[in-house]
């Protein structure tokens, strides 16, 4: 079944009709932002709500040129009557997805401090429906905290209730919230909402007194500030994607397609960056060291040579934390053997890498692969190079915490880290950049805010983060940025546009039950992500399969044979096309973490009428049989099923696949992998 996507967008109005898709998007934008007094955002100025005065501000709308795929940009400018304050609303419409998004900028035009600005709702909307008894339901996922329930599906009934979401610690998908939602007005239509702010955002879903209306507000939480003369700030980006179909999963797949088309990393030629097949260097060093703290140039070159000799070449070699100065394990220095407490010295350890990382990069490039290296520029540990030489660029807590925050809102600090990291990447032949962020920045931001300027430090830091990444992507047009942040804790609309989470969570490295649950939850919203696997056990291998894939096992170890590693690589390359197709969870939204259950999902490519089904009977699941009901299948045609375990093929009518196909696994802790294709 093909998704039904409406042709035009009406999602920007303060009062949004879920069912009415009759107004052309260009005409609608002009009506809503230029002629309508109710704008889809709000704020408070010196205690007065913007609803009471924005109608008196001057408005000017400028429309840009349409792109090849019909995307169009608009710029709305609102200026106060005294010409002291200006709001710029940058709007983009996507007619191919019946979608729109916008971001606000506030500028003080006067030569004195502005009035106090607070309560900024980047979106302030009322969703309405013609249904007399709508069944508003909200679907989202849990944030990540390195646990088995990271990205678990969540659903809420919105009848007579208000729900408030806010991520923890200042990272956008950390622990308590995830900035992607599917708001279903019924089983067959609704809208997906996405928030682009890599710090502390909020989202409120508010039951209205009217039975057919639902309120939605989002923005950066806690802003209460004045602007200096000439100063500008930005707010979170908001995107709304309308959908209609068989059920809410069609909405999630519309969001996945939208993210792929308009919010995924692009290379310099405009082509989408492909999720890579990665291989980590020999992960885990001799005790007491960890990560790559005793990794050397000679070992790195030997690993590359061993992969080349065995004809097991990845697309990317992955060097993680611990390669920088201060981690000289053989010297047993006071700070040695500690990747965490030496972050902030972004030079290769001269004892282990006397020639820098360039010799390893050269060998990788000769072998036909790319080189990705881990950095954590925002966290600077006490005593490291940046802490000693540039303390003025750092924010320190008063509680004795030894981690400092590099203040990306400081232009000097931003320029310094751009040049430092950019020059190191260029000098050492690094292709892909991996950024981690292992700290909770919110307390640092709050402590550094001046009186009367609550939220300004976070705003400047997040603006600086985007400028830093944009600088790297402009300087290195073929670069891919891997966004880690303690494993998936900074996923949002803005970071997804610039990066991929190749390591989506730090939960239980390589544990198959966790990997299955994470794939099941996160894939309902984002198509690009990956994780790592450390052995070639077929159950673990299939549990880790995703759009990106990291093989982190030891190529020098007896635990993995050359053939088994080759088989893993071949399987991923054969199946990778499906992991960016439509995703269907086949095990509902209940318990997906238990050891005594089955879990199954499907990836379906409607373009070539094929797909894959993966089913897992976990360690304590008692049943040998499990029924899966496939989606995206034409019940009136036949399909050829290929079973990867038995290497057999059978032709099955589509009606059987949609009504219920029986999967049998006689043994616990086993899996089934099926590939299907419509018979022509």
XYZ file of C-alpha atoms in Angstrom:
680
model
C 0.000 0.000 0.000
C 1.389 3.358 -0.975
C 1.159 6.162 1.541
C -1.501 8.753 0.832
C 0.137 12.167 1.122
C -1.908 15.317 0.748
C -0.804 17.697 -1.963
C -0.837 21.041 -0.181
C -0.137 22.391 3.267
C -2.315 24.210 5.744
C -0.306 23.511 8.843
C 0.955 26.999 9.654
C -2.174 28.732 10.883
C -2.746 29.519 14.562
C -5.911 27.444 14.106
C -4.934 24.402 12.077
C -7.617 22.249 10.506
C -6.460 18.657 10.398
C -8.884 17.612 7.683
C -8.949 20.694 5.442
C -6.270 20.356 2.757
C -7.843 22.609 0.142
C -5.800 25.793 0.448
C -2.694 26.215 -1.719
C 0.446 26.437 0.408
C 1.720 29.700 -1.114
C -1.640 31.416 -0.781
C -2.009 29.984 2.679
C 1.375 31.297 3.874
C 0.496 34.790 2.731
C -2.903 34.642 4.397
C -1.539 33.321 7.666
C 1.634 35.342 8.072
C 0.690 38.566 6.318
C -3.062 39.012 6.617
C -4.057 36.917 9.609
C -3.784 38.585 13.015
C -3.261 35.193 14.705
C 0.336 34.189 13.998
C 1.504 30.640 14.794
C 3.929 31.837 17.482
C 3.758 34.012 20.589
C 5.868 35.691 23.269
C 5.664 38.163 26.120
C 7.164 41.652 25.975
C 7.472 43.440 29.306
C 4.675 41.285 30.669
C 2.291 41.784 27.750
C 1.271 38.865 25.562
C 2.090 39.343 21.882
C -1.522 38.597 20.934
C -2.423 42.037 22.300
C -0.015 44.066 20.174
C 1.454 42.142 17.190
C -1.512 43.166 15.056
C -0.203 46.733 15.215
C 3.300 45.850 14.023
C 4.238 46.352 10.385
C 4.602 43.195 8.267
C 6.613 42.525 5.158
C 6.718 39.178 3.395
C 9.389 38.243 0.850
C 9.061 35.012 -1.121
C 12.091 33.201 -2.489
C 12.443 31.127 -5.616
C 11.105 27.576 -5.801
C 13.709 24.832 -5.790
C 13.631 21.929 -8.230
C 11.503 19.848 -5.845
C 9.061 22.683 -5.169
C 10.478 23.746 -1.810
C 9.988 27.462 -1.256
C 11.377 29.859 1.316
C 9.575 32.893 2.709
C 10.805 35.611 5.016
C 8.336 37.476 7.201
C 9.526 40.651 8.894
C 7.554 42.228 11.747
C 8.671 45.561 13.185
C 7.336 47.342 16.259
C 5.698 50.773 15.742
C 8.644 52.519 17.418
C 11.037 50.544 15.168
C 12.886 49.297 18.251
C 12.291 45.539 17.895
C 12.126 43.286 14.833
C 11.088 39.680 14.426
C 12.180 37.714 11.375
C 10.328 34.481 10.715
C 12.062 32.278 8.143
C 9.477 29.881 6.666
C 9.910 26.910 4.340
C 7.136 24.946 2.675
C 7.472 21.417 1.283
C 4.504 20.693 -0.988
C 5.737 17.164 -1.716
C 5.135 16.333 1.944
C 2.371 18.766 2.826
C 4.867 20.138 5.323
C 6.128 23.451 6.605
C 8.686 24.670 9.109
C 9.863 27.956 10.536
C 12.361 29.572 12.886
C 12.169 32.978 14.611
C 14.841 35.644 15.120
C 14.491 38.600 17.511
C 16.600 41.747 16.899
C 16.940 44.877 19.016
C 17.088 47.777 16.536
C 17.424 50.491 19.160
C 20.489 51.984 20.831
C 19.288 50.955 24.305
C 18.498 47.631 25.947
C 15.252 46.068 24.766
C 12.238 45.404 26.992
C 12.191 42.006 28.707
C 11.348 39.155 26.314
C 10.026 35.928 27.828
C 7.650 33.048 27.207
C 8.793 32.602 23.616
C 6.636 29.958 21.963
C 8.276 29.227 18.630
C 5.004 27.464 17.836
C 1.684 28.351 19.451
C -1.077 26.498 17.628
C -4.566 25.095 18.030
C -5.270 21.941 16.083
C -8.933 21.666 15.160
C -11.045 18.940 13.623
C -14.535 18.635 12.198
C -15.044 15.412 14.134
C -17.516 15.744 16.972
C -15.651 13.231 19.135
C -12.011 13.227 18.069
C -9.670 10.690 19.603
C -6.480 12.711 19.949
C -3.537 10.397 20.555
C 0.102 11.349 20.802
C 2.955 9.031 19.867
C 6.613 9.634 20.613
C 9.652 7.828 22.010
C 11.592 7.877 25.228
C 14.877 9.767 25.311
C 18.103 7.909 25.888
C 19.994 7.325 29.131
C 22.097 4.278 28.167
C 19.375 1.842 29.218
C 17.495 -0.980 27.541
C 14.383 1.210 27.248
C 16.101 3.961 25.252
C 13.775 5.098 22.430
C 10.942 2.886 23.674
C 7.620 3.792 22.001
C 5.322 5.959 24.112
C 1.679 6.845 23.513
C -0.764 9.121 25.308
C -4.445 9.853 25.166
C -4.923 13.631 25.110
C -8.502 13.670 26.329
C -8.909 16.273 29.078
C -5.232 16.481 29.920
C -2.101 18.542 29.370
C 1.265 16.873 28.838
C 4.576 18.684 29.245
C 7.797 17.385 27.684
C 11.330 18.560 28.414
C 14.661 16.762 27.902
C 17.062 16.350 30.800
C 20.423 17.985 31.378
C 20.455 20.317 28.366
C 20.760 17.741 25.575
C 17.832 17.492 23.185
C 16.999 13.760 23.374
C 18.345 12.975 26.816
C 16.355 10.744 29.190
C 12.936 12.362 29.534
C 11.895 13.552 26.073
C 12.424 13.017 22.357
C 11.745 15.933 19.949
C 9.721 14.001 17.370
C 5.972 13.375 17.680
C 3.059 11.931 15.779
C -0.218 13.591 16.742
C -3.052 11.414 15.442
C -6.459 13.051 15.229
C -7.888 9.674 14.236
C -6.620 6.321 13.041
C -6.317 7.667 9.508
C -4.929 11.214 9.713
C -2.825 13.539 11.772
C 0.462 15.380 11.726
C 4.041 14.748 12.755
C 5.875 17.429 14.705
C 9.648 17.876 14.907
C 11.668 20.318 17.001
C 15.090 21.629 16.095
C 16.912 22.782 19.208
C 19.928 20.920 20.582
C 19.512 22.167 24.136
C 16.564 22.546 26.524
C 13.345 22.724 24.532
C 9.816 22.101 25.776
C 6.598 20.872 24.175
C 3.123 21.248 25.666
C 0.037 19.454 24.375
C -3.000 21.155 25.894
C -6.564 19.897 25.908
C -8.835 22.798 24.996
C -12.227 23.535 26.488
C -13.645 22.913 23.033
C -14.082 19.217 22.291
C -12.605 19.484 18.791
C -9.481 21.518 19.580
C -6.017 20.764 20.933
C -3.298 23.256 21.812
C 0.398 22.871 21.040
C 3.258 25.054 22.227
C 6.989 24.601 21.900
C 10.118 26.652 22.338
C 13.230 26.939 24.471
C 12.333 26.574 28.114
C 13.000 29.347 30.623
C 13.939 32.273 28.355
C 13.541 35.622 30.139
C 15.953 38.226 28.844
C 16.543 41.623 27.313
C 18.612 42.212 24.188
C 21.556 44.570 23.961
C 21.484 47.230 21.208
C 21.850 45.544 17.822
C 21.673 42.037 19.312
C 19.855 39.101 17.623
C 18.806 35.720 19.014
C 17.183 32.730 17.344
C 14.639 30.220 18.623
C 14.001 26.495 18.050
C 12.980 25.348 14.590
C 9.539 23.761 14.267
C 8.365 21.449 11.477
C 4.876 20.045 10.910
C 4.209 17.251 8.421
C 0.612 16.299 7.623
C -0.263 12.702 6.897
C -3.186 10.462 6.060
C -3.265 6.718 5.597
C -4.336 3.422 7.129
C -3.057 4.138 10.637
C -0.532 6.217 12.543
C 2.463 4.180 11.303
C 1.805 5.682 7.866
C 2.367 9.029 9.577
C 5.669 7.876 11.037
C 6.803 6.707 7.628
C 5.835 10.047 6.124
C 8.115 11.634 8.724
C 10.948 9.210 7.872
C 10.629 10.113 4.195
C 10.535 13.819 5.019
C 13.679 13.521 7.117
C 15.494 11.688 4.329
C 14.431 14.190 1.697
C 14.946 17.436 3.599
C 16.766 16.880 6.898
C 19.625 14.497 6.306
C 23.317 15.260 5.669
C 24.317 16.212 2.146
C 27.688 16.063 0.484
C 29.218 18.979 -1.385
C 27.584 17.908 -4.644
C 24.151 17.938 -3.007
C 23.841 14.164 -2.922
C 22.668 12.514 0.318
C 25.441 11.184 2.525
C 25.126 7.413 2.788
C 25.166 5.632 6.169
C 28.493 3.836 6.184
C 29.793 0.386 6.970
C 32.338 1.090 9.707
C 34.990 -1.006 11.385
C 36.468 0.104 14.667
C 40.129 -0.379 15.364
C 40.791 -3.175 17.842
C 38.395 -1.961 20.570
C 39.331 -2.376 24.231
C 42.893 -2.201 25.427
C 44.776 -4.256 28.061
C 43.768 -3.520 31.660
C 43.721 -1.033 33.239
C 43.310 0.916 30.023
C 40.154 1.250 27.962
C 38.908 2.600 24.661
C 42.023 3.390 22.554
C 44.368 4.600 25.276
C 47.227 2.240 24.380
C 46.549 2.330 20.651
C 49.624 3.194 18.552
C 50.528 4.179 15.018
C 52.060 0.785 14.306
C 49.010 -1.067 15.619
C 46.691 1.125 13.562
C 48.606 0.508 10.361
C 48.734 -3.216 11.149
C 44.958 -3.333 11.599
C 44.449 -1.661 8.220
C 46.900 -4.056 6.599
C 45.209 -7.080 8.151
C 41.817 -5.969 6.812
C 43.383 -5.449 3.388
C 45.085 -8.844 3.413
C 41.850 -10.601 4.297
C 39.851 -8.550 1.800
C 37.542 -7.326 4.565
C 37.561 -3.616 3.846
C 35.029 -1.326 5.483
C 33.968 1.984 4.039
C 35.157 3.770 7.188
C 37.812 2.995 9.805
C 36.698 4.364 13.176
C 39.158 5.658 15.798
C 37.406 6.481 19.073
C 38.441 8.205 22.329
C 41.908 8.071 23.852
C 44.295 8.872 20.975
C 45.242 12.370 22.203
C 48.078 13.584 24.412
C 47.877 12.739 28.100
C 46.908 9.118 27.435
C 50.421 7.713 27.301
C 49.634 4.332 28.816
C 53.172 2.901 28.602
C 54.527 5.859 30.578
C 51.896 5.342 33.328
C 51.573 9.071 33.862
C 49.231 10.386 36.540
C 46.560 11.200 33.975
C 47.390 8.327 31.634
C 44.907 5.551 30.925
C 41.967 7.909 31.140
C 40.303 9.081 27.941
C 37.690 10.988 29.950
C 40.033 13.067 32.080
C 42.286 14.122 29.203
C 39.666 15.541 26.819
C 40.748 19.068 25.950
C 44.173 18.365 24.442
C 43.510 17.927 20.738
C 46.932 16.793 19.625
C 47.922 13.215 18.919
C 49.879 11.633 21.761
C 53.497 12.056 20.584
C 54.656 8.866 22.324
C 52.208 6.638 20.462
C 51.829 8.728 17.310
C 55.180 10.429 16.687
C 54.062 11.333 13.148
C 50.503 12.252 14.082
C 47.578 10.288 12.685
C 48.521 10.971 9.062
C 50.392 7.668 8.445
C 47.300 5.719 9.519
C 45.104 7.915 7.327
C 47.419 7.391 4.353
C 47.226 3.616 4.701
C 43.439 3.770 5.011
C 43.158 5.874 1.868
C 45.492 3.558 -0.062
C 43.189 0.701 0.909
C 40.201 2.601 -0.513
C 38.473 3.516 2.756
C 37.861 6.642 4.822
C 39.092 7.640 8.264
C 36.803 8.816 11.104
C 38.176 10.172 14.383
C 36.500 10.931 17.731
C 36.577 14.395 19.330
C 34.813 15.977 22.277
C 35.522 19.702 21.852
C 32.826 21.088 24.156
C 34.077 19.301 27.279
C 37.469 20.410 28.585
C 38.935 18.589 31.569
C 40.941 20.305 34.281
C 44.655 20.476 33.519
C 44.423 19.775 29.791
C 45.950 22.056 27.165
C 42.877 24.204 26.556
C 42.228 24.550 30.290
C 45.803 25.742 30.893
C 46.137 28.006 27.885
C 42.601 29.385 27.401
C 40.740 29.413 30.724
C 38.900 32.564 29.593
C 37.048 30.466 26.996
C 35.645 28.039 29.572
C 32.645 27.950 31.879
C 33.331 26.291 35.232
C 30.863 25.139 37.839
C 31.243 26.281 41.424
C 30.749 22.760 42.780
C 34.261 21.520 42.039
C 33.389 19.572 38.893
C 36.616 19.114 36.924
C 34.923 19.212 33.526
C 34.627 22.655 31.991
C 32.343 23.700 29.155
C 33.945 25.367 26.154
C 31.758 28.419 25.667
C 30.725 28.175 22.015
C 28.768 31.387 22.505
C 32.070 33.242 22.883
C 33.190 34.280 19.362
C 36.856 33.862 20.315
C 36.269 30.354 21.647
C 34.215 29.428 18.581
C 36.901 30.719 16.220
C 39.569 28.896 18.220
C 37.854 25.503 18.135
C 36.942 25.866 14.446
C 40.584 26.469 13.560
C 41.984 23.919 16.017
C 39.786 21.021 14.946
C 39.650 22.048 11.288
C 43.433 22.310 10.987
C 43.951 18.996 12.789
C 41.498 17.264 10.449
C 43.239 18.676 7.387
C 46.794 18.012 8.581
C 46.037 14.415 9.556
C 43.981 13.402 6.525
C 40.775 12.735 8.473
C 37.629 12.252 6.363
C 34.765 11.890 8.854
C 34.353 13.729 12.141
C 32.816 12.096 15.229
C 31.666 14.471 17.990
C 30.851 13.255 21.475
C 29.448 15.274 24.399
C 29.686 13.520 27.778
C 28.381 16.153 30.149
C 25.172 17.868 31.204
C 25.554 21.481 30.001
C 22.393 22.966 31.537
C 23.961 23.878 34.929
C 26.892 25.570 33.187
C 24.592 27.685 31.059
C 22.392 28.685 33.977
C 25.363 29.685 36.140
C 26.828 31.869 33.398
C 23.663 33.867 32.574
C 23.983 37.584 33.485
C 21.305 39.222 35.596
C 18.128 39.696 33.577
C 19.406 37.516 30.709
C 18.103 34.051 31.564
C 18.718 31.635 28.701
C 21.209 33.719 26.724
C 24.199 31.441 27.426
C 22.367 28.383 26.112
C 21.114 30.271 23.066
C 24.599 31.444 22.168
C 26.095 28.002 22.782
C 23.592 26.215 20.543
C 23.977 28.871 17.841
C 27.733 28.334 18.133
C 27.390 24.570 17.812
C 25.539 24.965 14.522
C 28.120 27.470 13.266
C 30.919 25.074 14.201
C 29.388 22.152 12.330
C 28.495 24.357 9.362
C 32.103 25.571 9.288
C 33.405 22.001 9.136
C 30.932 21.015 6.427
C 31.841 24.041 4.345
C 35.578 23.499 4.778
C 35.288 19.752 4.123
C 32.349 19.310 1.687
C 32.668 15.509 1.579
C 32.684 15.148 5.358
C 30.133 13.177 7.361
C 29.573 14.236 10.979
C 28.776 11.473 13.455
C 26.682 12.845 16.334
C 27.189 10.859 19.540
C 26.612 12.867 22.789
C 26.901 9.927 25.219
C 25.104 7.859 22.619
C 22.058 9.484 20.998
C 21.394 12.244 23.541
C 21.395 15.101 21.050
C 19.030 14.020 18.273
C 16.710 16.689 16.877
C 15.703 18.381 13.643
C 18.806 20.599 13.492
C 21.414 17.951 14.310
C 19.739 15.467 11.953
C 20.184 17.953 9.110
C 23.939 18.038 9.670
C 24.875 14.643 11.108
C 24.080 10.978 11.722
C 24.091 9.068 15.029
C 26.329 6.150 14.103
C 26.325 5.069 17.764
C 22.731 5.673 18.865
C 23.094 4.719 22.551
C 25.759 3.779 25.082
C 23.558 1.023 26.502
C 25.228 -2.369 26.947
C 27.624 -2.401 24.016
C 26.689 -5.283 21.740
C 23.862 -6.696 23.907
C 21.290 -8.060 21.413
C 18.051 -7.490 23.372
C 18.943 -3.823 23.843
C 19.909 -3.423 20.193
C 16.599 -4.922 19.059
C 14.571 -2.599 21.286
C 16.529 0.474 20.174
C 16.095 -0.368 16.501
C 12.385 -0.943 17.040
C 11.805 2.390 18.789
C 14.128 4.808 17.011
C 13.345 3.552 13.504
C 9.755 4.683 13.917
C 10.996 8.281 13.697
C 14.488 8.472 12.211
C 15.808 6.480 9.249
C 19.540 7.155 9.738
C 21.287 5.630 12.751
C 23.502 2.738 13.714
C 25.142 0.735 16.469
C 28.030 -1.664 16.927
C 28.449 -5.401 17.174
C 31.513 -7.217 18.473
C 31.159 -10.779 17.270
C 29.758 -12.663 14.306
C 27.095 -14.613 16.168
C 24.131 -14.477 13.780
C 21.664 -13.478 16.506
C 23.795 -10.493 17.559
C 24.622 -9.587 13.987
C 20.996 -9.362 12.936
C 20.101 -7.501 16.130
C 22.592 -4.766 15.208
C 21.637 -4.372 11.554
C 20.540 -0.815 10.802
C 21.033 1.849 8.145
C 24.588 2.341 9.439
C 26.653 -0.519 10.807
C 29.779 -0.694 12.949
C 31.784 -3.871 13.203
C 33.799 -3.492 16.411
C 35.193 -6.985 16.823
C 38.788 -8.055 17.080
C 40.307 -9.059 13.787
C 43.333 -10.455 15.651
C 41.177 -12.692 17.851
C 40.392 -16.383 17.489
C 36.737 -15.591 18.361
C 35.894 -14.452 14.819
C 36.895 -16.235 11.635
C 37.663 -14.486 8.363
C 34.676 -16.156 6.746
C 32.290 -15.101 9.502
C 33.412 -11.474 9.259
C 33.054 -11.567 5.476
C 29.558 -12.996 5.884
C 28.593 -10.132 8.217
C 29.842 -7.562 5.720
C 28.116 -9.265 2.806
C 24.809 -9.500 4.679
C 24.848 -5.809 5.592
C 25.688 -4.721 2.039
C 22.907 -6.880 0.639
C 20.261 -5.568 3.039
C 21.322 -1.956 3.653
C 18.999 -0.505 1.015
C 15.971 -1.503 3.099
C 16.916 0.239 6.329
C 16.064 3.639 4.867
C 12.755 2.402 3.437
C 9.409 2.414 5.273
C 9.511 0.847 8.731
C 6.700 -1.172 10.286
C 6.846 -2.373 13.911
C 5.139 -5.778 13.980
C 5.030 -6.311 17.760
C 2.862 -3.434 18.920
C 3.729 -0.740 21.453
C 3.676 -2.793 24.646
C 6.642 -4.385 26.400
C 9.507 -4.592 23.945
C 12.310 -5.127 26.480
C 11.354 -8.425 28.111
C 13.525 -11.497 27.712
C 10.411 -13.692 27.428
C 8.914 -12.199 24.259
C 9.300 -12.151 20.520
C 9.979 -8.916 18.671
C 9.634 -8.384 14.935
C 9.720 -5.612 12.379
C 9.539 -5.019 8.660
C 11.258 -2.670 6.235
C 9.304 -2.183 3.017
C 10.449 -0.464 -0.168
C 7.315 0.471 -2.138
C 9.404 1.532 -5.136
C 10.473 -2.009 -6.056
C 7.760 -3.817 -4.052
C 10.208 -5.682 -1.866
C 11.416 -5.703 1.705
C 12.696 -7.664 4.666
C 11.217 -9.099 7.858
C 13.271 -9.670 10.981
C 11.907 -11.679 13.906
C 13.648 -12.569 17.173
C 12.679 -15.203 19.705
C 14.427 -14.003 22.833
C 16.199 -16.098 25.451
C 13.173 -16.888 27.624
C 10.356 -16.717 25.071
C 8.374 -19.986 25.445
C 6.482 -19.974 22.133
C 7.956 -21.534 18.995
C 5.566 -19.735 16.654
C 4.885 -16.054 16.067
C 2.383 -14.450 13.696
C 3.442 -11.357 11.758
C 1.039 -9.250 9.699
C 2.971 -7.452 6.993
C 2.295 -3.944 5.703
C 2.760 -2.342 2.304
C 1.724 -5.625 0.678
C -0.748 -6.026 -2.168
C -3.091 -8.797 -0.958
C -4.117 -9.648 -4.518
C -0.651 -10.571 -5.795
C 1.941 -13.195 -4.974
C 5.312 -12.683 -3.299
C 8.492 -14.710 -3.353
C 9.953 -15.187 0.130
C 13.615 -16.018 0.612
C 14.565 -17.546 3.984
C 18.181 -16.699 4.847
C 18.393 -19.512 7.400
C 17.264 -22.369 5.167
C 18.329 -20.755 1.856
C 14.923 -21.726 0.443
C 12.324 -19.818 -1.524
C 8.558 -20.053 -1.525
C 5.749 -18.158 -3.235
C 3.108 -16.827 -0.846
C -0.072 -14.961 -1.632
C -0.148 -11.388 -0.350
C -3.358 -12.069 1.555
C -1.551 -14.592 3.748
C 1.209 -12.087 4.466
C -1.222 -9.349 5.468
C -3.651 -11.557 7.421
C -0.926 -13.366 9.337
C 2.224 -15.268 8.362
C 3.576 -17.821 10.829
C 7.259 -17.644 11.769
C 8.647 -20.724 13.516
C 11.825 -20.786 15.610
C 12.287 -24.031 17.594
C 15.073 -22.660 19.793
C 15.140 -19.634 22.122
C 17.650 -16.900 21.351
C 17.229 -17.329 17.630
C 16.128 -15.190 14.722
C 14.458 -15.316 11.357
C 15.376 -13.148 8.374
C 13.079 -13.131 5.351
C 13.356 -11.156 2.141
C 10.328 -10.773 -0.110
C 9.684 -9.477 -3.590
C 6.468 -9.168 -5.534
C 6.150 -11.740 -8.294
C 5.751 -9.986 -11.620
